[in-house]
Coordinates of C-alpha atoms in Angstrom, one line a residue:
X1 CA 107.4 115.5 75.5
X2 CA 110.5 114.7 77.7
X3 CA 110.1 113.4 81.2
X4 CA 112.4 114.7 83.9
X5 CA 112.7 113.2 87.4
X6 CA 114.2 115.6 90.0
X7 CA 114.3 116.4 93.7
X8 CA 111.1 118.3 94.6
X9 CA 111.5 121.9 95.7
X10 CA 109.1 124.0 97.8
X11 CA 107.7 125.5 94.7
X12 CA 106.4 122.0 93.7
X13 CA 104.3 121.6 96.8
X14 CA 101.1 123.0 95.3
X15 CA 101.3 120.7 92.3
X16 CA 102.0 117.7 94.6
X17 CA 99.0 118.7 96.7
X18 CA 96.7 118.9 93.7
X19 CA 97.7 115.4 92.6
X20 CA 97.3 114.0 96.1
X21 CA 94.0 115.7 96.8
X22 CA 92.5 114.4 93.6
X23 CA 93.3 110.8 94.7
X24 CA 91.9 111.5 98.2
X25 CA 88.6 112.6 96.8
X26 CA 88.3 110.1 93.9
X27 CA 90.1 106.9 94.6
X28 CA 91.2 104.3 97.1
X29 CA 94.9 104.6 96.4
X30 CA 95.2 106.7 99.5
X31 CA 93.1 106.0 102.6
X32 CA 92.3 109.6 103.6
X33 CA 88.9 111.2 103.6
X34 CA 89.7 114.9 103.8
X35 CA 91.8 116.9 101.4
X36 CA 95.1 118.0 102.8
X37 CA 95.9 121.7 103.2
X38 CA 98.9 123.5 101.8
X39 CA 100.3 123.8 105.3
X40 CA 99.9 120.1 106.0
X41 CA 101.7 119.3 102.7
X42 CA 104.4 121.9 103.4
X43 CA 105.0 120.3 106.9
X44 CA 105.2 116.8 105.2
X45 CA 107.8 118.2 102.7
X46 CA 109.9 119.9 105.4
X47 CA 109.8 116.7 107.6
X48 CA 111.0 114.6 104.6
X49 CA 113.9 117.1 104.1
X50 CA 114.8 117.1 107.8
X51 CA 114.8 113.3 107.8
X52 CA 116.9 113.2 104.7
X53 CA 114.2 111.3 102.7
X54 CA 113.7 111.9 99.0
X55 CA 110.7 113.7 97.5
X56 CA 110.9 113.3 93.7
X57 CA 108.8 115.0 91.1
X58 CA 108.2 113.9 87.5
X59 CA 108.0 116.9 85.2
X60 CA 107.0 117.4 81.6
X61 CA 107.8 120.9 80.3
X62 CA 108.2 122.1 83.9
X63 CA 104.7 120.8 84.9
X64 CA 104.6 118.4 87.8
X65 CA 102.8 115.2 86.5
X66 CA 103.7 112.8 89.4
X67 CA 105.7 112.5 92.5
X68 CA 107.1 109.8 94.8
X69 CA 108.8 109.5 98.1
X70 CA 109.8 107.1 100.8
X71 CA 110.3 107.1 104.5
X72 CA 111.2 104.7 107.3
X73 CA 108.6 101.9 107.5
X74 CA 107.9 102.4 111.2
X75 CA 109.3 105.0 113.6
X76 CA 111.2 102.5 115.8
X77 CA 114.9 101.9 115.8
X78 CA 114.9 98.4 114.5
X79 CA 113.1 99.5 111.3
X80 CA 115.8 101.9 110.3
X81 CA 116.8 99.8 107.3
X82 CA 113.3 99.4 105.9
X83 CA 111.5 102.0 103.9
X84 CA 107.9 102.3 102.6
X85 CA 107.3 104.3 99.4
X86 CA 104.5 106.1 97.7
X87 CA 104.0 107.1 94.1
X88 CA 101.2 109.2 92.6
X89 CA 100.7 110.2 89.0
X90 CA 98.4 113.0 87.8
X91 CA 95.1 111.6 86.3
X92 CA 95.9 113.3 83.0
X93 CA 99.3 111.6 82.6
X94 CA 98.7 107.9 83.4
X95 CA 99.9 105.0 81.3
X96 CA 102.9 106.9 80.1
X97 CA 105.6 105.1 82.2
X98 CA 105.8 108.0 84.7
X99 CA 105.2 105.8 87.8
X100 CA 107.7 103.3 86.5
X101 CA 110.4 106.0 86.2
X102 CA 109.7 107.3 89.7
X103 CA 109.9 103.8 91.1
X104 CA 113.2 103.1 89.3
X105 CA 114.7 106.3 90.9
X106 CA 113.3 105.6 94.3
X107 CA 114.7 102.0 94.3
X108 CA 118.1 103.4 93.2
X109 CA 118.1 106.1 96.0
X110 CA 117.1 103.5 98.6
X111 CA 120.0 101.2 97.5
X112 CA 122.4 104.1 97.5
X113 CA 121.3 105.1 101.0
X114 CA 122.0 101.6 102.3
X115 CA 118.4 100.5 103.0
X116 CA 117.8 96.8 103.1
X117 CA 114.2 96.5 102.0
X118 CA 111.5 98.6 100.4
X119 CA 107.8 98.1 101.1
X120 CA 104.7 99.1 99.1
X121 CA 101.2 99.2 100.5
X122 CA 98.8 98.8 97.6
X123 CA 95.0 98.8 97.7
X124 CA 93.9 95.4 96.6
X125 CA 91.8 96.8 93.7
X126 CA 94.7 98.7 92.3
X127 CA 95.9 96.1 89.8
X128 CA 98.1 98.6 87.8
X129 CA 100.2 99.5 90.9
X130 CA 100.3 95.8 91.9
X131 CA 101.6 94.7 88.5
X132 CA 104.1 97.6 88.4
X133 CA 105.6 96.5 91.6
X134 CA 105.7 92.8 90.6
X135 CA 107.5 93.9 87.4
X136 CA 110.4 95.2 89.6
X137 CA 110.6 92.0 91.7
X138 CA 108.4 93.1 94.6
X139 CA 106.8 90.0 96.2
X140 CA 103.4 90.0 97.9
X141 CA 104.0 89.3 101.6
X142 CA 100.5 89.7 103.0
X143 CA 97.1 91.2 102.8
X144 CA 95.2 93.0 105.5
X145 CA 91.6 92.3 105.0
X146 CA 89.0 95.0 105.5
X147 CA 91.7 97.3 107.0
X148 CA 90.3 100.5 105.5
X149 CA 86.9 101.9 105.0
X150 CA 86.2 104.5 102.2
X151 CA 83.3 105.2 99.8
X152 CA 81.0 103.0 101.9
X153 CA 83.0 99.9 101.5
X154 CA 85.7 97.9 103.2
X155 CA 89.2 97.9 101.6
X156 CA 91.9 95.3 101.6
X157 CA 95.5 96.4 101.6
X158 CA 98.3 94.3 100.0
X159 CA 101.9 94.6 101.2
X160 CA 104.7 93.9 98.8
X161 CA 108.4 93.8 99.6
X162 CA 111.6 94.1 97.6
X163 CA 115.0 93.3 99.1
X164 CA 117.4 95.9 97.8
X165 CA 120.9 94.4 98.0
X166 CA 120.6 90.8 97.1

């Protein structure tokens, strides 16, 4: 069972969509209510390509088992050296180091692209993601209290930050 990290292709969008929609419907790792459509995910992918931002997939035997990406933190000029990333792993392939491998590659790509800092927004109850980021030197820089509302409860969002070229 060999894991391969590669740039996503359009043919991977359906698998990416399935992973994301599972999280939308079943978790607080993403603060959406409604499943995304194929067209919405295709637009997202095409925009990432247009903006020259990576979309990585983790594959085992040609099956997409996770994905990750980053983009500019906020759409204003002064943020052009700061990226925020996301990583999602299929429910059937967790605790196998896939998220870790995606994060390693995203950090490498961000450094190579000349970005200064990488940001993670992590739901406060997601201790696995929080600990993964801490393992790579991300520092917690703040918590937005009750910023999201999902599954009839208020959600806190932690922000973690890694300086890339220090």
